[in-house]
Structures are given as C-alpha cells and as structure tokens.
mmCIF file of C-alpha atoms and ligand atoms in Angstrom:
data_model
loop_
_atom_site.group_PDB
_atom_site.id
_atom_site.type_symbol
_atom_site.label_atom_id
_atom_site.label_comp_id
_atom_site.label_asym_id
_atom_site.label_seq_id
_atom_site.Cartn_x
_atom_site.Cartn_y
_atom_site.Cartn_z
ATOM 1 C CA MET V 1 31.591 29.524 25.340
ATOM 2 C CA ARG V 2 34.684 28.955 27.462
ATOM 3 C CA ASP V 3 36.684 31.184 25.148
ATOM 4 C CA GLY V 4 34.090 33.855 25.415
ATOM 5 C CA SER V 5 33.753 33.933 21.499
ATOM 6 C CA ALA V 6 30.018 33.710 21.476
ATOM 7 C CA ARG V 7 29.428 36.458 23.845
ATOM 8 C CA GLY V 8 29.464 39.079 21.144
ATOM 9 C CA LEU V 9 26.309 37.473 19.854
ATOM 10 C CA LEU V 10 24.393 37.819 23.027
ATOM 11 C CA ASP V 11 22.752 40.945 24.484
ATOM 12 C CA ARG V 12 23.212 41.898 28.031
ATOM 13 C CA ARG V 13 20.018 40.218 29.247
ATOM 14 C CA GLY V 14 20.862 37.055 27.321
ATOM 15 C CA LEU V 15 24.247 36.819 28.593
ATOM 16 C CA ARG V 16 23.150 37.415 32.115
ATOM 17 C CA CYS V 17 20.739 34.544 31.727
ATOM 18 C CA LEU V 18 23.150 32.440 30.102
ATOM 19 C CA ASN V 19 25.869 32.968 32.870
ATOM 20 C CA LYS V 20 23.252 32.269 35.464
ATOM 21 C CA ARG V 21 22.106 29.050 33.699
ATOM 22 C CA MET V 22 25.647 27.726 33.100
ATOM 23 C CA SER V 23 26.636 28.288 36.803
ATOM 24 C CA THR V 24 23.956 25.975 37.793
ATOM 25 C CA LEU V 25 24.701 23.276 35.422
ATOM 26 C CA PRO V 26 26.700 20.188 36.296
ATOM 27 C CA VAL V 27 30.054 20.043 34.514
ATOM 28 C CA ALA V 28 29.273 18.540 31.155
ATOM 29 C CA ASN V 29 31.521 16.612 28.905
ATOM 30 C CA ALA V 30 30.799 18.963 25.949
ATOM 31 C CA GLY V 31 30.794 22.448 25.693
ATOM 32 C CA PRO V 32 27.979 24.557 24.168
ATOM 33 C CA TRP V 33 27.203 24.286 20.455
ATOM 34 C CA GLU V 34 28.083 27.331 18.619
ATOM 35 C CA LYS V 35 27.780 28.765 15.028
ATOM 36 C CA ARG V 36 29.743 32.030 14.199
ATOM 37 C CA THR V 37 29.030 32.476 10.459
ATOM 38 C CA CYS V 38 25.924 32.573 8.540
ATOM 39 C CA PRO V 39 24.746 29.375 7.117
ATOM 40 C CA ILE V 40 23.769 31.176 3.746
ATOM 41 C CA CYS V 41 26.212 33.941 3.017
ATOM 42 C CA GLU V 42 28.929 32.953 5.522
ATOM 43 C CA SER V 43 29.070 36.590 6.900
ATOM 44 C CA THR V 44 30.353 36.802 10.486
ATOM 45 C CA SER V 45 28.267 40.108 11.082
ATOM 46 C CA ALA V 46 25.264 39.348 13.191
ATOM 47 C CA ASN V 47 22.891 40.697 15.899
ATOM 48 C CA VAL V 48 20.989 38.792 18.510
ATOM 49 C CA TYR V 49 17.529 38.061 17.378
ATOM 50 C CA VAL V 50 16.413 36.492 20.679
ATOM 51 C CA ALA V 51 18.309 35.007 23.672
ATOM 52 C CA PHE V 52 17.073 32.485 26.369
ATOM 53 C CA ASP V 53 19.029 30.820 29.137
ATOM 54 C CA ALA V 54 19.773 27.764 27.093
ATOM 55 C CA LEU V 55 20.189 29.062 23.416
ATOM 56 C CA CYS V 56 20.395 32.141 21.317
ATOM 57 C CA PHE V 57 19.329 32.884 17.799
ATOM 58 C CA SER V 58 21.062 35.632 15.693
ATOM 59 C CA GLN V 59 20.129 37.378 12.540
ATOM 60 C CA CYS V 60 22.785 37.873 10.003
ATOM 61 C CA GLY V 61 23.746 41.429 9.131
ATOM 62 C CA MET V 62 23.977 40.810 5.489
ATOM 63 C CA CYS V 63 21.145 38.533 4.147
ATOM 64 C CA GLY V 64 18.816 38.714 7.137
ATOM 65 C CA VAL V 65 18.494 34.937 7.874
ATOM 66 C CA VAL V 66 18.000 33.954 11.340
ATOM 67 C CA TYR V 67 20.151 31.064 12.757
ATOM 68 C CA LYS V 68 20.819 29.315 15.861
ATOM 69 C CA SER V 69 24.140 30.781 17.211
ATOM 70 C CA LEU V 70 24.521 28.985 20.511
ATOM 71 C CA GLU V 71 22.820 26.194 22.278
ATOM 72 C CA LEU V 72 23.680 24.664 25.643
ATOM 73 C CA PRO V 73 24.786 20.873 25.681
ATOM 74 C CA ASP V 74 22.016 18.265 26.288
ATOM 75 C CA LEU V 75 19.118 20.604 25.415
ATOM 76 C CA ARG V 76 17.618 17.937 23.247
ATOM 77 C CA PRO V 77 17.295 14.537 24.843
ATOM 78 C CA LYS V 78 18.476 11.390 23.210
ATOM 79 C CA GLY V 79 15.869 9.516 21.068
ATOM 80 C CA PHE V 80 13.900 12.745 20.719
ATOM 81 C CA TYR V 81 12.221 11.632 17.361
ATOM 82 C CA GLU V 82 11.385 8.100 18.567
ATOM 83 C CA LYS V 83 7.995 6.835 19.676
ATOM 84 C CA GLY V 84 7.298 9.393 22.290
ATOM 85 C CA TYR V 85 7.576 12.256 19.678
ATOM 86 C CA TYR V 86 4.607 10.765 17.785
ATOM 87 C CA THR V 87 2.482 9.214 20.719
ATOM 88 C CA HIS V 88 2.605 11.671 23.509
ATOM 89 C CA LYS V 89 -0.603 13.323 24.358
ATOM 90 C CA ARG V 90 0.087 16.681 22.823
ATOM 91 C CA SER V 91 1.593 15.264 19.596
ATOM 92 C CA ARG V 92 -0.337 15.993 16.486
ATOM 93 C CA ARG V 93 1.880 13.734 14.094
ATOM 94 C CA LEU V 94 -0.516 10.525 14.104
ATOM 95 C CA LYS V 95 -3.714 12.730 13.806
ATOM 96 C CA ARG V 96 -5.363 14.230 10.823
ATOM 97 C CA PHE V 97 -3.428 11.740 8.566
ATOM 98 C CA GLU V 98 -6.073 12.058 5.689
ATOM 99 C CA HIS V 99 -5.993 15.827 5.860
ATOM 100 C CA ARG V 100 -2.153 16.053 5.817
ATOM 101 C CA CYS V 101 -2.232 13.681 2.919
ATOM 102 C CA LEU V 102 -4.562 15.782 0.814
ATOM 103 C CA LYS V 103 -2.561 18.732 1.488
ATOM 104 C CA ALA V 104 0.593 17.024 0.379
ATOM 105 C CA GLN V 105 -1.074 15.753 -2.745
ATOM 106 C CA LYS V 106 -1.861 19.604 -3.739
ATOM 107 C CA LEU V 107 1.724 20.349 -3.188
ATOM 108 C CA ILE V 108 3.043 17.583 -5.230
ATOM 109 C CA ARG V 109 0.654 18.397 -8.005
ATOM 110 C CA ASN V 110 2.094 21.977 -7.841
ATOM 111 C CA ALA V 111 5.790 20.611 -8.206
ATOM 112 C CA LEU V 112 4.614 18.307 -11.061
ATOM 113 C CA GLU V 113 3.816 21.444 -13.150
ATOM 114 C CA PHE V 114 7.726 22.121 -13.122
ATOM 115 C CA ILE V 115 9.384 18.770 -12.488
ATOM 116 C CA PRO V 116 8.086 15.634 -14.572
ATOM 117 C CA ALA V 117 8.584 13.269 -11.570
ATOM 118 C CA ARG V 118 8.123 9.513 -11.828
ATOM 119 C CA SER V 119 9.864 9.011 -8.468
ATOM 120 C CA LEU V 120 9.928 10.892 -5.153
ATOM 121 C CA LEU V 121 11.828 10.826 -1.936
ATOM 122 C CA ASP V 122 10.285 12.415 1.185
ATOM 123 C CA VAL V 123 12.925 13.364 3.581
ATOM 124 C CA GLY V 124 11.791 13.274 7.278
ATOM 125 C CA CYS V 125 8.904 11.343 6.227
ATOM 126 C CA ALA V 126 7.607 10.702 9.853
ATOM 127 C CA VAL V 127 4.301 8.749 9.528
ATOM 128 C CA GLY V 128 4.266 8.856 5.708
ATOM 129 C CA GLU V 129 1.672 11.330 4.564
ATOM 130 C CA VAL V 130 3.872 12.479 1.657
ATOM 131 C CA VAL V 131 4.684 9.111 0.696
ATOM 132 C CA GLU V 132 1.050 8.100 0.697
ATOM 133 C CA ALA V 133 0.155 11.290 -1.251
ATOM 134 C CA GLY V 134 2.821 10.485 -3.908
ATOM 135 C CA GLN V 135 1.471 6.806 -4.233
ATOM 136 C CA ARG V 136 -1.991 7.980 -4.864
ATOM 137 C CA LEU V 137 -0.719 10.338 -7.651
ATOM 138 C CA GLY V 138 0.723 7.413 -9.222
ATOM 139 C CA ILE V 139 4.471 8.271 -8.351
ATOM 140 C CA ARG V 140 6.926 5.766 -7.056
ATOM 141 C CA ALA V 141 7.276 7.325 -3.604
ATOM 142 C CA ALA V 142 9.393 6.572 -0.773
ATOM 143 C CA GLY V 143 10.523 8.156 2.542
ATOM 144 C CA CYS V 144 13.437 8.342 4.889
ATOM 145 C CA ASP V 145 13.605 9.451 8.435
ATOM 146 C CA ILE V 146 16.224 9.430 11.284
ATOM 147 C CA SER V 147 13.516 7.858 13.526
ATOM 148 C CA ASN V 148 13.325 3.919 13.806
ATOM 149 C CA PHE V 149 9.862 4.279 15.086
ATOM 150 C CA ALA V 150 8.815 6.285 12.011
ATOM 151 C CA VAL V 151 10.511 3.934 9.344
ATOM 152 C CA LYS V 152 8.884 0.915 10.784
ATOM 153 C CA PHE V 153 5.626 2.623 11.111
ATOM 154 C CA CYS V 154 5.716 3.682 7.375
ATOM 155 C CA ASN V 155 6.876 0.144 6.245
ATOM 156 C CA ASP V 156 4.181 -1.471 8.374
ATOM 157 C CA ARG V 157 1.653 0.278 6.259
ATOM 158 C CA GLN V 158 3.139 -0.337 2.705
ATOM 159 C CA ARG V 159 4.522 3.060 2.591
ATOM 160 C CA PRO V 160 8.504 2.202 1.768
ATOM 161 C CA ALA V 161 10.869 3.997 4.194
ATOM 162 C CA LYS V 162 14.495 3.676 5.087
ATOM 163 C CA LEU V 163 16.658 5.158 7.882
ATOM 164 C CA GLY V 164 18.427 8.092 6.631
ATOM 165 C CA SER V 165 19.161 11.933 7.235
ATOM 166 C CA LEU V 166 19.327 15.054 5.107
ATOM 167 C CA GLU V 167 23.143 14.779 5.393
ATOM 168 C CA GLN V 168 23.125 11.176 4.219
ATOM 169 C CA LEU V 169 20.076 10.127 1.999
ATOM 170 C CA PRO V 170 19.726 6.506 1.584
ATOM 171 C CA THR V 171 19.557 6.433 -2.160
ATOM 172 C CA PRO V 172 22.243 6.213 -5.029
ATOM 173 C CA ASN V 173 23.390 9.192 -7.079
ATOM 174 C CA ALA V 174 21.110 10.570 -9.508
ATOM 175 C CA SER V 175 18.209 8.338 -8.620
ATOM 176 C CA VAL V 176 15.257 10.567 -7.643
ATOM 177 C CA ASP V 177 13.280 12.904 -9.724
ATOM 178 C CA LEU V 178 11.476 15.018 -6.775
ATOM 179 C CA ILE V 179 12.722 15.227 -3.399
ATOM 180 C CA VAL V 180 10.216 16.709 -0.772
ATOM 181 C CA LEU V 181 11.786 18.589 2.100
ATOM 182 C CA LYS V 182 8.475 19.403 4.099
ATOM 183 C CA HIS V 183 9.474 21.209 7.285
ATOM 184 C CA VAL V 184 12.915 19.605 7.270
ATOM 185 C CA LEU V 185 15.460 22.194 6.169
ATOM 186 C CA GLU V 186 15.067 24.274 9.158
ATOM 187 C CA HIS V 187 16.285 21.331 11.353
ATOM 188 C CA THR V 188 19.803 21.441 9.902
ATOM 189 C CA PRO V 189 22.503 23.891 10.912
ATOM 190 C CA ASP V 190 24.241 23.525 7.500
ATOM 191 C CA PRO V 191 21.565 23.749 4.688
ATOM 192 C CA LYS V 192 24.321 24.238 1.998
ATOM 193 C CA THR V 193 25.777 20.759 2.654
ATOM 194 C CA ALA V 194 22.299 19.216 2.854
ATOM 195 C CA LEU V 195 21.391 20.779 -0.388
ATOM 196 C CA ALA V 196 24.660 19.495 -1.989
ATOM 197 C CA GLU V 197 23.438 16.083 -0.805
ATOM 198 C CA VAL V 198 20.046 16.614 -2.359
ATOM 199 C CA ARG V 199 21.641 17.462 -5.833
ATOM 200 C CA ARG V 200 23.734 14.206 -5.526
ATOM 201 C CA ALA V 201 20.506 12.313 -5.214
ATOM 202 C CA LEU V 202 18.529 14.116 -7.857
ATOM 203 C CA THR V 203 18.296 13.210 -11.531
ATOM 204 C CA ASN V 204 19.432 15.799 -14.131
ATOM 205 C CA LYS V 205 15.868 17.205 -14.617
ATOM 206 C CA GLY V 206 14.956 16.658 -10.974
ATOM 207 C CA GLY V 207 13.988 19.133 -8.447
ATOM 208 C CA VAL V 208 12.864 20.023 -4.854
ATOM 209 C CA LEU V 209 9.736 20.895 -3.048
ATOM 210 C CA ILE V 210 10.579 22.827 0.106
ATOM 211 C CA ALA V 211 8.338 24.014 2.969
ATOM 212 C CA VAL V 212 9.663 25.737 6.007
ATOM 213 C CA PRO V 213 8.252 27.936 8.833
ATOM 214 C CA ASP V 214 7.989 31.647 7.588
ATOM 215 C CA LEU V 215 10.342 33.968 9.631
ATOM 216 C CA THR V 216 7.987 36.810 8.779
ATOM 217 C CA TYR V 217 4.943 35.219 10.296
ATOM 218 C CA TRP V 218 3.776 37.530 13.171
ATOM 219 C CA LYS V 219 4.669 35.082 15.951
ATOM 220 C CA GLY V 220 8.293 34.801 14.467
ATOM 221 C CA LEU V 221 8.416 38.742 14.300
ATOM 222 C CA TRP V 222 6.567 39.976 17.385
ATOM 223 C CA GLN V 223 6.394 36.948 19.895
ATOM 224 C CA ARG V 224 10.132 35.880 19.886
ATOM 225 C CA ARG V 225 10.123 35.127 23.629
ATOM 226 C CA GLN V 226 6.565 33.846 24.015
ATOM 227 C CA GLY V 227 5.654 32.118 20.817
ATOM 228 C CA ARG V 228 6.885 28.434 19.866
ATOM 229 C CA TYR V 229 9.286 29.613 17.261
ATOM 230 C CA PHE V 230 12.372 30.063 19.345
ATOM 231 C CA ARG V 231 11.623 28.760 22.947
ATOM 232 C CA PRO V 232 14.055 26.094 24.266
ATOM 233 C CA ASP V 233 11.070 24.071 25.482
ATOM 234 C CA ALA V 234 9.475 24.157 21.955
ATOM 235 C CA LEU V 235 10.570 24.614 18.362
ATOM 236 C CA GLY V 236 13.857 26.290 19.550
ATOM 237 C CA ARG V 237 15.501 23.065 20.435
ATOM 238 C CA GLN V 238 14.585 21.433 17.035
ATOM 239 C CA HIS V 239 15.215 24.289 14.510
ATOM 240 C CA PHE V 240 18.536 25.781 13.404
ATOM 241 C CA VAL V 241 17.530 28.195 10.697
ATOM 242 C CA TYR V 242 14.533 30.393 10.052
ATOM 243 C CA TYR V 243 13.841 31.531 6.423
ATOM 244 C CA SER V 244 12.030 34.137 4.600
ATOM 245 C CA VAL V 245 11.223 33.708 0.996
ATOM 246 C CA ALA V 246 14.065 35.935 -0.048
ATOM 247 C CA THR V 247 16.719 34.113 2.148
ATOM 248 C CA LEU V 248 15.467 30.720 1.023
ATOM 249 C CA VAL V 249 15.603 31.729 -2.741
ATOM 250 C CA ARG V 250 19.138 33.013 -2.077
ATOM 251 C CA LEU V 251 20.066 29.837 -0.492
ATOM 252 C CA LEU V 252 18.776 27.644 -3.376
ATOM 253 C CA GLU V 253 20.239 29.770 -6.156
ATOM 254 C CA SER V 254 23.622 29.612 -4.577
ATOM 255 C CA SER V 255 23.393 25.896 -4.247
ATOM 256 C CA GLY V 256 22.766 25.241 -7.927
ATOM 257 C CA PHE V 257 19.050 25.383 -8.290
ATOM 258 C CA GLU V 258 16.636 27.626 -10.254
ATOM 259 C CA VAL V 259 13.571 28.649 -8.478
ATOM 260 C CA CYS V 260 10.286 27.746 -10.377
ATOM 261 C CA ALA V 261 7.632 28.784 -7.692
ATOM 262 C CA ARG V 262 7.869 30.930 -4.594
ATOM 263 C CA SER V 263 4.446 30.209 -3.109
ATOM 264 C CA LYS V 264 1.520 27.739 -3.389
ATOM 265 C CA ALA V 265 -0.071 30.002 -6.179
ATOM 266 C CA VAL V 266 0.734 27.583 -9.091
ATOM 267 C CA PHE V 267 -1.625 27.354 -12.042
ATOM 268 C CA ARG V 268 -2.159 23.638 -12.912
ATOM 269 C CA LYS V 269 -2.105 23.496 -16.683
ATOM 270 C CA ASP V 270 -2.498 19.667 -16.665
ATOM 271 C CA PHE V 271 -5.848 19.908 -14.898
ATOM 272 C CA ALA V 272 -6.995 22.922 -16.702
ATOM 273 C CA SER V 273 -6.440 21.286 -20.177
ATOM 274 C CA GLN V 274 -8.941 18.690 -19.465
ATOM 275 C CA SER V 275 -12.093 20.534 -20.285
ATOM 276 C CA VAL V 276 -13.745 24.097 -20.193
ATOM 277 C CA PHE V 277 -15.183 23.164 -16.823
ATOM 278 C CA HIS V 278 -11.835 22.045 -15.357
ATOM 279 C CA ALA V 279 -10.325 25.343 -16.901
ATOM 280 C CA LEU V 280 -12.857 27.282 -15.064
ATOM 281 C CA ALA V 281 -12.403 25.497 -11.848
ATOM 282 C CA GLU V 282 -8.775 25.829 -11.887
ATOM 283 C CA SER V 283 -8.906 29.493 -12.880
ATOM 284 C CA LEU V 284 -11.150 30.260 -9.765
ATOM 285 C CA ARG V 285 -8.812 28.201 -7.610
ATOM 286 C CA PHE V 286 -5.849 29.879 -8.777
ATOM 287 C CA ALA V 287 -7.315 33.464 -8.283
ATOM 288 C CA MET V 288 -8.577 32.498 -4.755
ATOM 289 C CA VAL V 289 -4.957 31.114 -3.946
ATOM 290 C CA GLY V 290 -3.269 34.095 -5.617
ATOM 291 C CA ILE V 291 -5.353 36.684 -3.496
ATOM 292 C CA TRP V 292 -4.350 34.715 -0.325
ATOM 293 C CA VAL V 293 -0.735 34.602 -1.344
ATOM 294 C CA TRP V 294 -0.720 38.327 -1.990
ATOM 295 C CA VAL V 295 -2.507 39.358 1.337
ATOM 296 C CA ALA V 296 -1.062 36.899 3.913
ATOM 297 C CA PRO V 297 2.668 38.116 3.907
ATOM 298 C CA ARG V 298 1.548 41.782 4.059
ATOM 299 C CA LEU V 299 -0.432 40.972 7.092
ATOM 300 C CA HIS V 300 2.238 38.597 8.476
ATOM 301 C CA LEU V 301 -0.216 35.662 8.432
ATOM 302 C CA ARG V 302 1.786 33.496 6.217
ATOM 303 C CA ARG V 303 2.905 30.612 8.398
ATOM 304 C CA GLU V 304 5.184 28.799 5.843
ATOM 305 C CA VAL V 305 7.387 29.563 2.915
ATOM 306 C CA VAL V 306 6.689 27.051 0.042
ATOM 307 C CA VAL V 307 9.362 26.956 -2.934
ATOM 308 C CA ILE V 308 9.736 24.642 -5.841
ATOM 309 C CA ALA V 309 13.229 24.604 -7.565
ATOM 310 C CA ARG V 310 14.984 22.535 -10.006
ATOM 311 C CA GLN V 311 18.557 21.676 -10.801
ATOM 312 C CA SER V 312 20.019 24.592 -12.856
HETATM 313 ZN ZN1 LIG G 401 23.906 35.905 5.722
#
C-alpha cells in the first residue's frame, strides 16, 4: 500500500476508510497483503466488489471471479483454527456431527458414480465428518488439517488425520483416489497452485469433490457489506476467493481436470440397479434434487457450488 499500487482497486469510500484505518494503526512490521492479478485468468482488469476498513474484494473484469485484493496485516489472529475456533460458544463445528456426516455420505456417493475410489483424503478435515462418512462407505479415508487441535481430535476418535495444508498435502505422489475439498478452496489465494498439489497426490483415475460458497447466493450479491461473506469480522478474514459455477469450472478445466458434475443432482446408478423399488426411489430423489437445483440458482437461493471432477 505504501507505493499506492492497490489504490486503483478501491473505490473512494473504501480508500477513505482504509486511509483512516491505517492512520490509527501502530507501525506494523509487515505491509498489507495485496493481490493484483486474478487467481483464475491472471487478468489485471478488476473492479472493486466491496471494500471495508481492513480489506477489499475485487471482481475480475475478464472471468468474473471475486477475490480478496487487499488485507491489512494482523487481521487474522495467530492460532485462528485451534481450539477456540471449535469450542467458542458460537462455533457450530462440534455440533450436529451426525447430520453433517450423513450429508457428506450423500456427496461421496455422488462422487463415486464418476470416480471409483478406494481411498479418500479430506483436506481441512476439522472434526472428521467426511473421514467418518468415507469409513462408513467402506473407503480407506483419512484427513489433514492445519489445526493441531483438529488433528488430535480426529485421531483420538479413530479418524486418521495428519497435519497438512492444501499447499502441502501429507501424502505421497499418486496415492489417493478421491480428494475432498469441502469449503476449503475459498481459503487459498492461489487455487491453481493448490490444484496442482491435488493432482500430484491423485492417482491416474482419481478426482476431486469440491464444495465452495456460491457467489451468486443472495447474501453474496445483495448484502455485501452486511452479510457474513465479506465482512472482516466474519468470513472475509478467512476467505480469499468467491466462485460461481462458471468460474469454478473454468479454474478446474484450466488446471487439468474434466468436470463430471456441476451440482448435487447426480443419478446414482449403483443404487438404482439394486431392484425396481430402488430404481423408483432413486428416480424420485433425483427428480426432487433436480427441481431444486434448477430453481435455487434462479432465485439466488443456492448457498454452495458443488462440483465433481476427475483428472483429464
Ligand atoms: Zn479472471
């Protein structure tokens, strides 16, 4: 910020707020964090999407993805994802484990229609809902997380987990069939590097299951300053990139993946082939999910983008 290079990304209001905020800050060792190019198409053309005192999000003028372009230092305290993240009174991470586990099983079943996985790695495994879901489906499942607390929590409950990040997965080359990135990819400012690391760890016929917050959800579109998406006291300090279906597909295709499914509407042939009853039940379920998947984005009610992709 000292060279003023990020000022072109801030509107007048955001710049005024930022200047005011910076003038009241103690002298910091590090300058603000800045990103000047789009994380997907590398264009430098961008418009301010929303700006606060402490950070700014920009929208790429070429591909439309929204990314954090400026953040003041020390916005996120050290040890952010340790015990307090899971145990403070407003945290939902330790609640409704069974419900989250059942939802994860449904997502994994969808992925298995395209990726015949015998092993699974959940990146950002937290308390291990996805690992548990994988184990219940008979898959060799493990997790990794940057949080010491989360890794110990999982291992204490027979859910294998290691310390590791999206940029450095704790697994050898070509060793995992399915990598799950459930609300993880939005946490990295450099998703292309992250997906290159994912490809390194995947087997030849392996793939990814990705879920991210949907930029086109009404709160992301129309409550930019009030909603939780961007505020520096809420998700804004954790998230770096907000995707739509189109931008996530573009990222995956440019990173060496072939997209198999762009929503939760996947017909489970395995289940339907068991009997006539199962075929009818699956057809009904598929129709219901399909209707919702068609309606929700048109009313801006879809909260997350779910994509399944395999190595191309
Ligand atoms: Zn772009």
